[in-house]
Amino acid sequence: GFAGDAAARYSSTLGVAAVTYGAGAFNMVNAVAGAYAEKSPVVVISGAPGTTEGNAGLLLHHQGRTLDTQFQVFKEITVAQARLDDPAKAPAEIARVLGAARALSRPVYLEIPRNMVNAEVEPVGDDPAWPVDRDALAACADEVLAAMRSAKSPVLMVCVEVRRYGLEAKAAELAQRLGVPVVTTFMGRGLLADAPTPPLGTYIGVAGDAEITRLVEESDGLFLLGAILSDTNFAVSQRKIDLRKTIHAFDRAVTLGYHTYADIPLDGLVDALLERLPPSDRTTRGKEPHAYPTGLQADGEPIAPMDIARAVNDRVRAGQEPLLIAADMGDCLFTAMDMIDAGLMAPGYYAGMGFGVPAGIGAQCVSGGKRILTVVGDGAFQMTGWELGNCRRLGIDPIVILFNNASWEMLRTFQPESAFNDLDDW
Amino acid sequence: GFAGDAAARYSSTLGVAAVTYGAGAFNMVNAVAGAYAEKSPVVVISGAPGTTEGNAGLLLHHQGRTLDTQFQVFKEITVAQARLDDPAKAPAEIARVLGAARALSRPVYLEIPRNMVNAEVEPVGDDPAWPVDRDALAACADEVLAAMRSAKSPVLMVCVEVRRYGLEAKAAELAQRLGVPVVTTFMGRGLLADAPTPPLGTYIGVAGDAEITRLVEESDGLFLLGAILSDTNFAVSQRKIDLRKTIHAFDRAVTLGYHTYADIPLDGLVDALLERLPPSDRTTRGKEPHAYPTGLQADGEPIAPMDIARAVNDRVRAGQEPLLIAADMGDCLFTAMDMIDAGLMAPGYYAGMGFGVPAGIGAQCVSGGKRILTVVGDGAFQMTGWELGNCRRLGIDPIVILFNNASWEMLRTFQPESAFNDLDDW
Amino acid sequence: GFAGDAAARYSSTLGVAAVTYGAGAFNMVNAVAGAYAEKSPVVVISGAPGTTEGNAGLLLHHQGRTLDTQFQVFKEITVAQARLDDPAKAPAEIARVLGAARALSRPVYLEIPRNMVNAEVEPVGDDPAWPVDRDALAACADEVLAAMRSAKSPVLMVCVEVRRYGLEAKAAELAQRLGVPVVTTFMGRGLLADAPTPPLGTYIGVAGDAEITRLVEESDGLFLLGAILSDTNFAVSQRKIDLRKTIHAFDRAVTLGYHTYADIPLDGLVDALLERLPPSDRTTRGKEPHAYPTGLQADGEPIAPMDIARAVNDRVRAGQEPLLIAADMGDCLFTAMDMIDAGLMAPGYYAGMGFGVPAGIGAQCVSGGKRILTVVGDGAFQMTGWELGNCRRLGIDPIVILFNNASWEMLRTFQPESAFNDLDDW
Amino acid sequence: GFAGDAAARYSSTLGVAAVTYGAGAFNMVNAVAGAYAEKSPVVVISGAPGTTEGNAGLLLHHQGRTLDTQFQVFKEITVAQARLDDPAKAPAEIARVLGAARALSRPVYLEIPRNMVNAEVEPVGDDPAWPVDRDALAACADEVLAAMRSAKSPVLMVCVEVRRYGLEAKAAELAQRLGVPVVTTFMGRGLLADAPTPPLGTYIGVAGDAEITRLVEESDGLFLLGAILSDTNFAVSQRKIDLRKTIHAFDRAVTLGYHTYADIPLDGLVDALLERLPPSDRTTRGKEPHAYPTGLQADGEPIAPMDIARAVNDRVRAGQEPLLIAADMGDCLFTAMDMIDAGLMAPGYYAGMGFGVPAGIGAQCVSGGKRILTVVGDGAFQMTGWELGNCRRLGIDPIVILFNNASWEMLRTFQPESAFNDLDDW
Ligand SMILES: Cc1ncc(C[n+]2csc(CCOP(=O)(O)OP(=O)(O)O)c2C)c(N)n1
Ligand SMILES: Cc1ncc(C[n+]2csc(CCOP(=O)(O)OP(=O)(O)O)c2C)c(N)n1
Ligand SMILES: Cc1ncc(C[n+]2csc(CCOP(=O)(O)OP(=O)(O)O)c2C)c(N)n1
Ligand SMILES: Cc1ncc(C[n+]2csc(CCOP(=O)(O)OP(=O)(O)O)c2C)c(N)n1
């Protein structure tokens, strides 16, 4: 679940999680609910009893209330579902379901009855089109642009959908052409890390960099690109940002102040905005990017979370590539906010524990060899840390930092039972 | 989840599992689905956002699709639900929900909005009555008795509902008065272990004791008392038992052959049967109880699962009390079938991994000090074994046998990270 | 609606009602709900907007809340539904839906989008089989027979399902072979009217023939064949019949006392009973059939309902064939109970007004030329009496007696606006 | 149903329709579906079996599939529902339901179990507030005004919501202050008939007054105030109006071009617009109101529909007050479009037959003595024309013109069976 989610998040494409019917699938409900909340397009593929087994008189093991219970449960936490019980209809059904996952960037659910596993089907065609009204798109882009242009201190704030729809480069280009500073939301931390001019930093209200907080909260043209309006993203602001004065593009809708354009896909909007703006080579920018803490001292004090961030950052300053970070819920996530990274994946909104380790594994599986740095609390590690056992088999070697705040001996607590050397990087 | 389930199973009363809204609750879906399948009356109590928070404009963390998603999901896997948002109605709602849990012996769900936690309410009254038709009960008991009496080789097979409704002593007495041999189903393994004449053994078809298998499969009066007609309980039979020829009491219905009496509570039925039968001091019984394997040899061979069963049994033969066993899914469960026990709890039907360790903990919490023997595979241990970390805090000391079939060094693999000595019993 | 219902009732086969989407269909909800309650297998066929029209932006006339509203409403009052939007699936869907109508004898719903009307489809195959367990059927028939044989005063009471499943002749034969008297329920009035030995009469408790009431209420073997356990059928009994002591076959289930055989089709049961009984030529029967009131006097008194019954009965005594009667709800229905008839159709359970006139029309359409006598109150006539306007077009000439209790001048109130001569029969 | 609907439409307040459970209520489904479609806030009050009767074992007459069926059906065609089974909760429930009827101007459903009829309850409080965002309202009003002002040929087109929310006078004032011509939609025919400057006429595309059609279709600032975007209102336009270029206020939302303001109540919007506009005494208006046909000739020709319109109009020209017209579906409705009227009520969108006569009756019941002119086709008259029988009892005397196109003798076909003199007005 988490691994499929992370794979989707990492590569801005569909993730896949295949599970056993019943106990296996129900075990994944939490991960999928989190993927729903955080817009990760995980394709859950579950087996199911054969189309005739249900009638045999005996109850089947792994079954909940009825054989339909699992389908109903996943209906609540996915945006499209299909039971593939008719080979003739399966290709169209699959296309419909995958199309919804891609268009809405949310999890979907496919159920394959046992006796259908080997059914031959026609190839699955293209996703069915999600119609877009070109005129509406144009009107919307025009109004967004006018609002940004007339603002005295416009700011572009990017969040998860930018990655989900593979728009990081374009969003960077957009900021460049608009000549506006970029920040990320809490959830969007790590976005655009590879951009020519990376974001100034992450907005986390009073808990964060005062400069960024001021910039965002005083902006009269705050463009929330693909941003989840969650309490974790925004309730942190003490002088609550008046969301009703922002431009907010999310979930195929764009809201400016009090009105909303429906059915505006994010990629279409970004493209339309770019078409309306000439390239720019402006580089000046009044503000310096956020300064990360560095300089870990060997001082005999117990290690504090910030020390870990320093250690990670020192390593980067010393010339090593920053790593993609997968964080779990807890202190570790807040510490990760202080690390220099090549991107961050975390359950910043859904806030479910157990995400970190499997996410690191899932991401490294699709990273083309790049290592992932996983940070996780001891509480969360107990939930899914055991998944490290799969690393050897998968041939991957994520680095795992376990925040064991029982003993606060974090750096020494790297304790993957399996034998990959997490430590030797340090 | 699993712990609340096990507590309910152990003490034949309601178990309770309290969780955080969202990530916490969704994490428990699997355990509750299993409790539903295996008839354990767990009361899930979840927090929820305050009744007005939902309108604040920002999405709340931990939320799935909508704030109602969690309620809908639990509706699929519990038999009664209530959102306690009105203090005036709360007592009646609670009584209704707990009454359903008790009457149906299945999980139920209560949701308490944050701002209602301190609401004052009237005391909760008695469970609302689930009406019973005395005449129907009498007619049913008469027919069951006639069928048992006219059978040449009647057998009483007990299963989980007997424990759920606290009927073990009565069921033993019933067998005594009827003068029929008792066996248990796979799921019912461990039932009536304390009875004056314990069951002959457990029916597991061709995989089990041939004598028991023959006895059951040739019976012309097989009375399935509280038995789940699951594939794990019955599909094991090679000469499939003709279920349509049995007497089957389950889920408040009694089926004899092709007809069914509805709304017959199991306790009412057992009482009605006892009333119709004079006490008996018959003790003769043609069959010997099942012989468990004993006599572990120190032979230098790798340890096989059966060796573990022998070790456990030897310990009992050596004079120690048999223990209540909590087993997880996997080889360990089948091995546990060969252990002398004071009862067994296992996900024998739902077959979900992860049950063992938390179940052992939950059971010991309500066992009045009796230790529990937990057997669990390495796969399953990775799912929930970390719960052992709670033992010290809870002041309990379950024994855990981990079947690490990667290395097959099971006896040496007792490796609870925390420091209780699981081994010193051996 | 009512006409399709009546056609179904008359000919013991499916009735059809085709309607306009929206206003037309919603107008028929009452008739279909009545057909559901009284087990008439009406096939409702509704048009619907074309599969693409729904997206055109404009709301469509005749539409309720959404284009799906009508489907949802009919789902509540029919036993199977299909939207025929895929020519490839249509034949299987139609077979499924019609099969359910036939097996369950309840209304079903088919919706045909406008643009599918001319779609070419494969021929519709046979109804999918509704499986029957022969052994269960045998066990059930044996128990029913044993109960009837051991009763001192068995009685067979027939009701609507006997007609719905075309079992009138077989039911008469069954009574003959069993040697038991036959009565009908209120709803079943008119059944077996053509049998060699017609029913003794209709059970309507204290309101009816005292002899029949005594016979039924004192029976210790009352076999309710296809009987709706409605308040109108049974609440009339002052010494309420103890339904729990009867044998009751209805809705594919057979209940004897407190237990129930599921999935027993009525025709299968009757066949199984007949197989178990030798033919009989017994004709003796202790009781005389019910004596209908006759002898209308021209006495200058205002005409009372009973006078109408007398007039109708006198006509039969004078040598005319009794007619099939279609009655509406109201006094007229109770009066019809006193008329000699060749069968009666009435909303005896659902009790909805407006049934009479269209039912008479629908029935005559499929009666092969036999005239129908319709009795209807003035209240009900105002609801659907206007349907008489269709008679000339349809070439039929039902007789309509309007009970105008405003003026109590009933015999003179035959006032079909159209010009068929209802009166000249008298 | 229809009468309650019409009463609501007439007096811009809630209408009430009280019915018998079951047959009575199901008979009203069509009328309520029509009221839903056409935004009439009818309160359906249905009886229901007592809260305990459902368990008595016998099926109750009038019942559909289950005792819950009726509730489910009405859930599909109303915007709020309540079953008043708890006297303590009833006042709040009633307030909630009536509040929804008023806020949304759609039908609602209340069910009163038999044994609750005499329950004492606290007085029902005020409607719960439907929150309005003042800032959003202001932003919306500003944008609407700017759009109307910048248009070269703005037009105000009024439709049913204007009447439903009692805004006729304000809408007239708004047009006056804006200095824009007013037309009505097809459904809105009759609106603002009492205004100082009544509408120019009704837009019915090619079927209507060419001047009006041109005015509307060429407008670059068409403000659809409370307008149902139905096919009957707009599909008539040959050069289809580009709805995406209009300003459209309906169903608590305002759409300008491609974007939408949510939760904007119509009355709030009109008030906000009026606040922004100074009073005006402009009276000049370039266009003459629509010229109605007059001058019926006694020419021996068969009477054509237009002759009836002429007759009605001649009567007004001769000095009589124009009447409120209630029209049914059919030719009569189109003819009514040519009559001078003091308002028109008709099922112009839902297009269900049977509305006319009961609507006329319902409206006159609340009209304070004003007579209503009902026009109805013979087809529709047969559906509900019988309701005229209630007139004497109700002490009302609507005029009914029956379009009997079988004989085309319309003027002579005024044939209310009851004895009020419809004709003597002519
Ligand atoms: C599945 C789940 N259960 C419970 C919570 C509530 N919760 C949030 S943070 C937290 C503690 C996390 O502890 P740990 O993983 O040790 O991280 P730390 O904060 O100590 O670094 C808990 C229990 C949650 N977010 N997710
Ligand atoms: C939650 C869940 N996921 C998957 C399965 C399918 N399954 C059944 S047994 C088993 C292997 C169990 O391995 P382990 O716990 O090591 O026990 P062993 O059989 O090796 O003793 C699996 C994966 C399951 N029953 N439950
Ligand atoms: C559709 C419907 N509405 C209301 C009722 C309640 N109801 C039952 S009998 C009856 C009066 C029937 O009057 P009429 O048709 O004149 O017959 P009468 O009893 O006067 O002969 C009414 C209103 C009903 N059964 N069906
Ligand atoms: C309840 C209902 N059924 C069917 C229709 C379809 N329909 C629309 S107009 C019409 C004919 C109306 O005939 P009549 O009332 O005689 O009016 P006319 O047009 O002849 O004046 C029909 C059947 C409808 N609108 N409503």
CSV table of C-alpha atoms in Angstrom, one decimal, chain C residues 86-352:
chain,number,residue,atom,x,y,z
C,86,ASP,CA,-25.4,-1.9,-24.3
C,87,PRO,CA,-26.8,-4.0,-27.2
C,88,ALA,CA,-24.3,-6.7,-26.5
C,89,LYS,CA,-25.5,-7.2,-23.0
C,90,ALA,CA,-29.2,-6.5,-23.6
C,91,PRO,CA,-30.4,-10.1,-24.3
C,92,ALA,CA,-28.8,-11.4,-21.1
C,93,GLU,CA,-30.1,-8.5,-19.1
C,94,ILE,CA,-33.6,-9.0,-20.5
C,95,ALA,CA,-33.5,-12.7,-19.7
C,96,ARG,CA,-32.4,-12.0,-16.2
C,97,VAL,CA,-35.1,-9.4,-15.6
C,98,LEU,CA,-37.9,-11.4,-17.1
C,99,GLY,CA,-36.7,-14.5,-15.3
C,100,ALA,CA,-37.0,-12.7,-12.0
C,101,ALA,CA,-40.5,-11.5,-12.8
C,102,ARG,CA,-41.5,-15.0,-13.6
C,103,ALA,CA,-39.8,-16.7,-10.7
C,104,LEU,CA,-40.8,-14.2,-8.1
C,105,SER,CA,-44.1,-13.0,-9.6
C,106,ARG,CA,-43.4,-9.4,-8.9
C,107,PRO,CA,-43.0,-6.3,-11.2
C,108,VAL,CA,-39.7,-5.6,-12.9
C,109,TYR,CA,-38.3,-2.6,-14.7
C,110,LEU,CA,-36.6,-2.1,-18.1
C,111,GLU,CA,-35.3,1.2,-19.3
C,112,ILE,CA,-34.5,1.8,-22.9
C,113,PRO,CA,-32.5,4.9,-23.8
C,114,ARG,CA,-33.9,6.7,-26.8
C,115,ASN,CA,-30.9,6.1,-29.0
C,116,MET,CA,-31.0,2.4,-28.3
C,117,VAL,CA,-34.6,1.8,-29.5
C,118,ASN,CA,-33.5,0.6,-32.9
C,119,ALA,CA,-30.4,-1.2,-31.7
C,120,GLU,CA,-30.1,-4.7,-33.1
C,121,VAL,CA,-29.7,-7.4,-30.5
C,122,GLU,CA,-29.3,-11.2,-30.4
C,123,PRO,CA,-32.5,-13.0,-29.5
C,124,VAL,CA,-33.3,-13.2,-25.8
C,125,GLY,CA,-32.6,-16.6,-24.5
C,126,ASP,CA,-34.4,-18.6,-21.9
C,127,ASP,CA,-34.8,-17.4,-18.4
C,128,PRO,CA,-31.7,-18.1,-16.3
C,129,ALA,CA,-32.5,-21.1,-14.1
C,130,TRP,CA,-33.5,-20.5,-10.5
C,131,PRO,CA,-32.0,-23.5,-8.9
C,132,VAL,CA,-34.1,-25.9,-6.9
C,133,ASP,CA,-32.8,-28.4,-4.4
C,134,ARG,CA,-34.8,-31.6,-5.2
C,135,ASP,CA,-34.0,-33.1,-1.9
C,136,ALA,CA,-35.2,-30.1,0.0
C,137,LEU,CA,-38.4,-30.1,-2.1
C,138,ALA,CA,-38.9,-33.8,-1.3
C,139,ALA,CA,-38.3,-33.3,2.4
C,140,CYS,CA,-40.7,-30.3,2.5
C,141,ALA,CA,-43.5,-32.1,0.5
C,142,ASP,CA,-43.2,-35.1,2.9
C,143,GLU,CA,-43.6,-33.0,5.9
C,144,VAL,CA,-46.5,-31.0,4.5
C,145,LEU,CA,-48.3,-34.2,3.6
C,146,ALA,CA,-47.7,-35.8,7.0
C,147,ALA,CA,-49.1,-32.7,8.7
C,148,MET,CA,-52.2,-32.7,6.5
C,149,ARG,CA,-52.8,-36.4,7.0
C,150,SER,CA,-52.4,-36.2,10.7
C,151,ALA,CA,-54.8,-33.3,11.0
C,152,LYS,CA,-58.4,-34.0,12.1
C,153,SER,CA,-59.9,-31.2,10.1
C,154,PRO,CA,-57.5,-30.1,7.4
C,155,VAL,CA,-58.4,-27.2,5.1
C,156,LEU,CA,-56.8,-25.9,2.0
C,157,MET,CA,-57.0,-22.2,1.7
C,158,VAL,CA,-55.9,-20.8,-1.7
C,159,CYS,CA,-54.7,-17.3,-2.5
C,160,VAL,CA,-53.2,-15.2,-5.3
C,161,GLU,CA,-50.0,-17.1,-5.9
C,162,VAL,CA,-52.0,-20.1,-7.1
C,163,ARG,CA,-53.2,-18.0,-9.9
C,164,ARG,CA,-50.0,-16.2,-10.5
C,165,TYR,CA,-48.1,-19.4,-11.1
C,166,GLY,CA,-51.0,-20.9,-13.1
C,167,LEU,CA,-51.8,-23.6,-10.6
C,168,GLU,CA,-55.5,-23.4,-10.3
C,169,ALA,CA,-56.2,-26.8,-11.8
C,170,LYS,CA,-53.5,-28.5,-9.9
C,171,ALA,CA,-54.6,-26.9,-6.7
C,172,ALA,CA,-58.1,-28.2,-7.3
C,173,GLU,CA,-56.7,-31.6,-8.0
C,174,LEU,CA,-54.6,-31.5,-4.9
C,175,ALA,CA,-57.7,-30.7,-2.8
C,176,GLN,CA,-59.5,-33.6,-4.4
C,177,ARG,CA,-56.7,-36.0,-3.8
C,178,LEU,CA,-56.3,-34.8,-0.2
C,179,GLY,CA,-60.0,-35.0,0.3
C,180,VAL,CA,-60.0,-31.6,2.1
C,181,PRO,CA,-62.4,-28.7,1.7
C,182,VAL,CA,-61.1,-25.6,-0.1
C,183,VAL,CA,-61.7,-22.0,0.8
C,184,THR,CA,-60.1,-18.9,-0.6
C,185,THR,CA,-58.7,-15.9,1.2
C,186,PHE,CA,-60.2,-12.5,0.7
C,187,MET,CA,-57.6,-11.7,-1.9
C,188,GLY,CA,-58.1,-15.2,-3.4
C,189,ARG,CA,-61.8,-14.7,-4.0
C,190,GLY,CA,-62.7,-16.1,-7.4
C,191,LEU,CA,-59.9,-18.6,-7.5
C,192,LEU,CA,-60.7,-22.1,-8.7
C,193,ALA,CA,-64.1,-20.9,-9.7
C,194,ASP,CA,-63.9,-23.2,-12.7
C,195,ALA,CA,-62.9,-26.2,-10.7
C,196,PRO,CA,-65.0,-29.4,-10.7
C,197,THR,CA,-65.7,-28.7,-7.1
C,198,PRO,CA,-65.4,-25.0,-6.5
C,199,PRO,CA,-64.3,-23.6,-3.2
C,200,LEU,CA,-66.8,-23.6,-0.3
C,201,GLY,CA,-66.4,-19.9,-0.2
C,202,THR,CA,-64.2,-17.1,1.0
C,203,TYR,CA,-62.8,-16.7,4.5
C,204,ILE,CA,-63.5,-13.2,5.8
C,205,GLY,CA,-63.7,-13.9,9.5
C,206,VAL,CA,-66.6,-12.4,11.4
C,207,ALA,CA,-67.7,-10.5,8.3
C,208,GLY,CA,-68.3,-13.7,6.3
C,209,ASP,CA,-70.2,-17.0,6.2
C,210,ALA,CA,-70.1,-18.3,9.8
C,211,GLU,CA,-69.7,-21.9,8.6
C,212,ILE,CA,-66.6,-21.1,6.7
C,213,THR,CA,-65.2,-19.0,9.4
C,214,ARG,CA,-65.7,-21.8,11.9
C,215,LEU,CA,-64.2,-24.4,9.5
C,216,VAL,CA,-61.1,-22.3,9.0
C,217,GLU,CA,-60.6,-21.1,12.5
C,218,GLU,CA,-61.0,-24.6,14.0
C,219,SER,CA,-58.9,-26.4,11.5
C,220,ASP,CA,-55.8,-28.1,13.0
C,221,GLY,CA,-54.3,-28.4,9.5
C,222,LEU,CA,-54.7,-25.2,7.6
C,223,PHE,CA,-52.7,-25.2,4.5
C,224,LEU,CA,-52.3,-21.6,3.2
C,225,LEU,CA,-51.3,-22.2,-0.4
C,226,GLY,CA,-49.7,-19.1,-2.0
C,227,ALA,CA,-51.3,-16.8,0.6
C,228,ILE,CA,-50.3,-13.2,1.4
C,229,LEU,CA,-50.3,-12.9,5.2
C,230,SER,CA,-51.9,-9.5,5.0
C,231,ASP,CA,-54.0,-7.7,7.5
C,232,THR,CA,-56.9,-7.7,4.9
C,233,ASN,CA,-56.7,-11.5,4.5
C,234,PHE,CA,-56.3,-12.4,8.2
C,235,ALA,CA,-56.8,-9.6,10.6
C,236,VAL,CA,-60.5,-9.9,10.0
C,237,SER,CA,-60.5,-13.1,12.1
C,238,GLN,CA,-61.8,-12.3,15.6
C,239,ARG,CA,-60.3,-15.4,17.2
C,240,LYS,CA,-57.2,-14.6,15.3
C,241,ILE,CA,-56.0,-17.8,13.5
C,242,ASP,CA,-52.7,-18.8,15.0
C,243,LEU,CA,-50.6,-18.5,11.9
C,244,ARG,CA,-47.8,-20.2,13.7
C,245,LYS,CA,-49.8,-23.4,13.6
C,246,THR,CA,-50.5,-23.3,9.9
C,247,ILE,CA,-48.7,-24.6,6.8
C,248,HIS,CA,-47.8,-21.6,4.8
C,249,ALA,CA,-46.4,-21.6,1.2
C,250,PHE,CA,-45.6,-18.2,-0.1
C,251,ASP,CA,-42.7,-16.3,-1.8
C,252,ARG,CA,-40.7,-19.5,-2.5
C,253,ALA,CA,-40.7,-20.5,1.1
C,254,VAL,CA,-42.7,-23.0,3.1
C,255,THR,CA,-43.3,-22.5,6.8
C,256,LEU,CA,-44.7,-25.2,9.1
C,257,GLY,CA,-45.2,-23.9,12.5
C,258,TYR,CA,-41.9,-22.4,13.5
C,259,HIS,CA,-39.6,-23.6,10.8
C,260,THR,CA,-39.1,-22.6,7.2
C,261,TYR,CA,-38.0,-24.3,4.0
C,262,ALA,CA,-36.3,-21.8,1.8
C,263,ASP,CA,-36.2,-21.8,-2.0
C,264,ILE,CA,-39.2,-24.0,-2.6
C,265,PRO,CA,-41.1,-22.8,-5.7
C,266,LEU,CA,-44.8,-23.1,-5.4
C,267,ASP,CA,-45.3,-25.1,-8.6
C,268,GLY,CA,-42.5,-27.5,-7.5
C,269,LEU,CA,-44.2,-28.0,-4.2
C,270,VAL,CA,-47.7,-28.7,-5.7
C,271,ASP,CA,-46.2,-31.1,-8.2
C,272,ALA,CA,-44.3,-32.9,-5.5
C,273,LEU,CA,-47.4,-33.2,-3.4
C,274,LEU,CA,-49.4,-34.6,-6.3
C,275,GLU,CA,-46.8,-37.2,-7.1
C,276,ARG,CA,-47.2,-38.4,-3.5
C,277,LEU,CA,-51.0,-38.8,-3.7
C,278,PRO,CA,-53.0,-41.3,-5.7
C,279,PRO,CA,-55.8,-39.8,-7.8
C,280,SER,CA,-59.2,-39.9,-6.1
C,281,ASP,CA,-62.7,-39.8,-7.3
C,282,ARG,CA,-64.1,-38.9,-3.9
C,283,THR,CA,-66.9,-36.4,-4.4
C,284,THR,CA,-68.6,-36.4,-1.1
C,285,ARG,CA,-68.2,-33.3,0.8
C,286,GLY,CA,-70.0,-32.6,4.0
C,287,LYS,CA,-70.5,-28.9,3.3
C,288,GLU,CA,-72.5,-27.0,0.8
C,289,PRO,CA,-70.9,-24.2,-1.1
C,290,HIS,CA,-71.7,-20.7,0.1
C,291,ALA,CA,-75.2,-19.5,-0.7
C,292,TYR,CA,-75.2,-16.3,-2.6
C,293,PRO,CA,-78.0,-13.8,-2.1
C,294,THR,CA,-80.6,-13.7,-4.9
C,295,GLY,CA,-84.1,-12.5,-5.6
C,296,LEU,CA,-84.0,-8.8,-6.2
C,297,GLN,CA,-87.3,-7.2,-5.4
C,298,ALA,CA,-88.6,-4.2,-7.2
C,299,ASP,CA,-89.8,-2.5,-4.1
C,300,GLY,CA,-89.3,1.2,-4.5
C,301,GLU,CA,-86.7,1.3,-1.7
C,302,PRO,CA,-83.5,3.0,-2.5
C,303,ILE,CA,-81.1,0.6,-4.0
C,304,ALA,CA,-78.6,-0.9,-1.5
C,305,PRO,CA,-75.3,-2.5,-2.4
C,306,MET,CA,-76.7,-6.0,-1.7
C,307,ASP,CA,-79.5,-5.4,-4.2
C,308,ILE,CA,-76.8,-5.1,-6.9
C,309,ALA,CA,-75.3,-8.4,-5.8
C,310,ARG,CA,-78.7,-9.9,-6.0
C,311,ALA,CA,-79.3,-8.5,-9.5
C,312,VAL,CA,-76.0,-10.0,-10.7
C,313,ASN,CA,-76.7,-13.3,-9.0
C,314,ASP,CA,-80.3,-13.5,-10.4
C,315,ARG,CA,-78.9,-13.0,-13.8
C,316,VAL,CA,-76.6,-16.1,-13.3
C,317,ARG,CA,-79.5,-18.1,-11.9
C,318,ALA,CA,-81.4,-17.1,-14.9
C,319,GLY,CA,-78.9,-19.0,-17.0
C,320,GLN,CA,-76.3,-16.5,-17.9
C,321,GLU,CA,-72.6,-17.3,-17.5
C,322,PRO,CA,-71.1,-15.8,-14.4
C,323,LEU,CA,-68.6,-13.1,-15.4
C,324,LEU,CA,-65.1,-12.4,-14.3
C,325,ILE,CA,-65.3,-9.4,-12.0
C,326,ALA,CA,-62.8,-6.6,-11.7
C,327,ALA,CA,-63.5,-4.6,-8.5
C,328,ASP,CA,-62.0,-1.4,-7.2
C,329,MET,CA,-61.3,-0.6,-3.6
C,330,GLY,CA,-64.3,0.4,-1.5
C,331,ASP,CA,-67.8,-0.8,-0.7
C,332,CYS,CA,-68.0,-2.2,-4.2
C,333,LEU,CA,-65.3,-4.8,-3.3
C,334,PHE,CA,-67.2,-6.0,-0.3
C,335,THR,CA,-70.4,-6.2,-2.4
C,336,ALA,CA,-68.6,-8.1,-5.1
C,337,MET,CA,-67.9,-10.7,-2.4
C,338,ASP,CA,-71.6,-11.6,-2.6
C,339,MET,CA,-71.7,-12.0,-6.3
C,340,ILE,CA,-71.5,-15.3,-8.2
C,341,ASP,CA,-68.5,-14.8,-10.4
C,342,ALA,CA,-66.1,-16.6,-12.7
C,343,GLY,CA,-63.2,-15.1,-10.8
C,344,LEU,CA,-62.4,-11.8,-9.2
C,345,MET,CA,-59.6,-9.3,-9.5
C,346,ALA,CA,-59.2,-6.6,-6.9
C,347,PRO,CA,-56.6,-4.8,-4.9
C,348,GLY,CA,-57.6,-6.7,-1.8
C,349,TYR,CA,-54.4,-6.2,0.0
C,350,TYR,CA,-52.7,-3.1,-1.3
C,351,ALA,CA,-56.1,-1.5,-1.2
C,352,GLY,CA,-55.3,1.2,-3.7
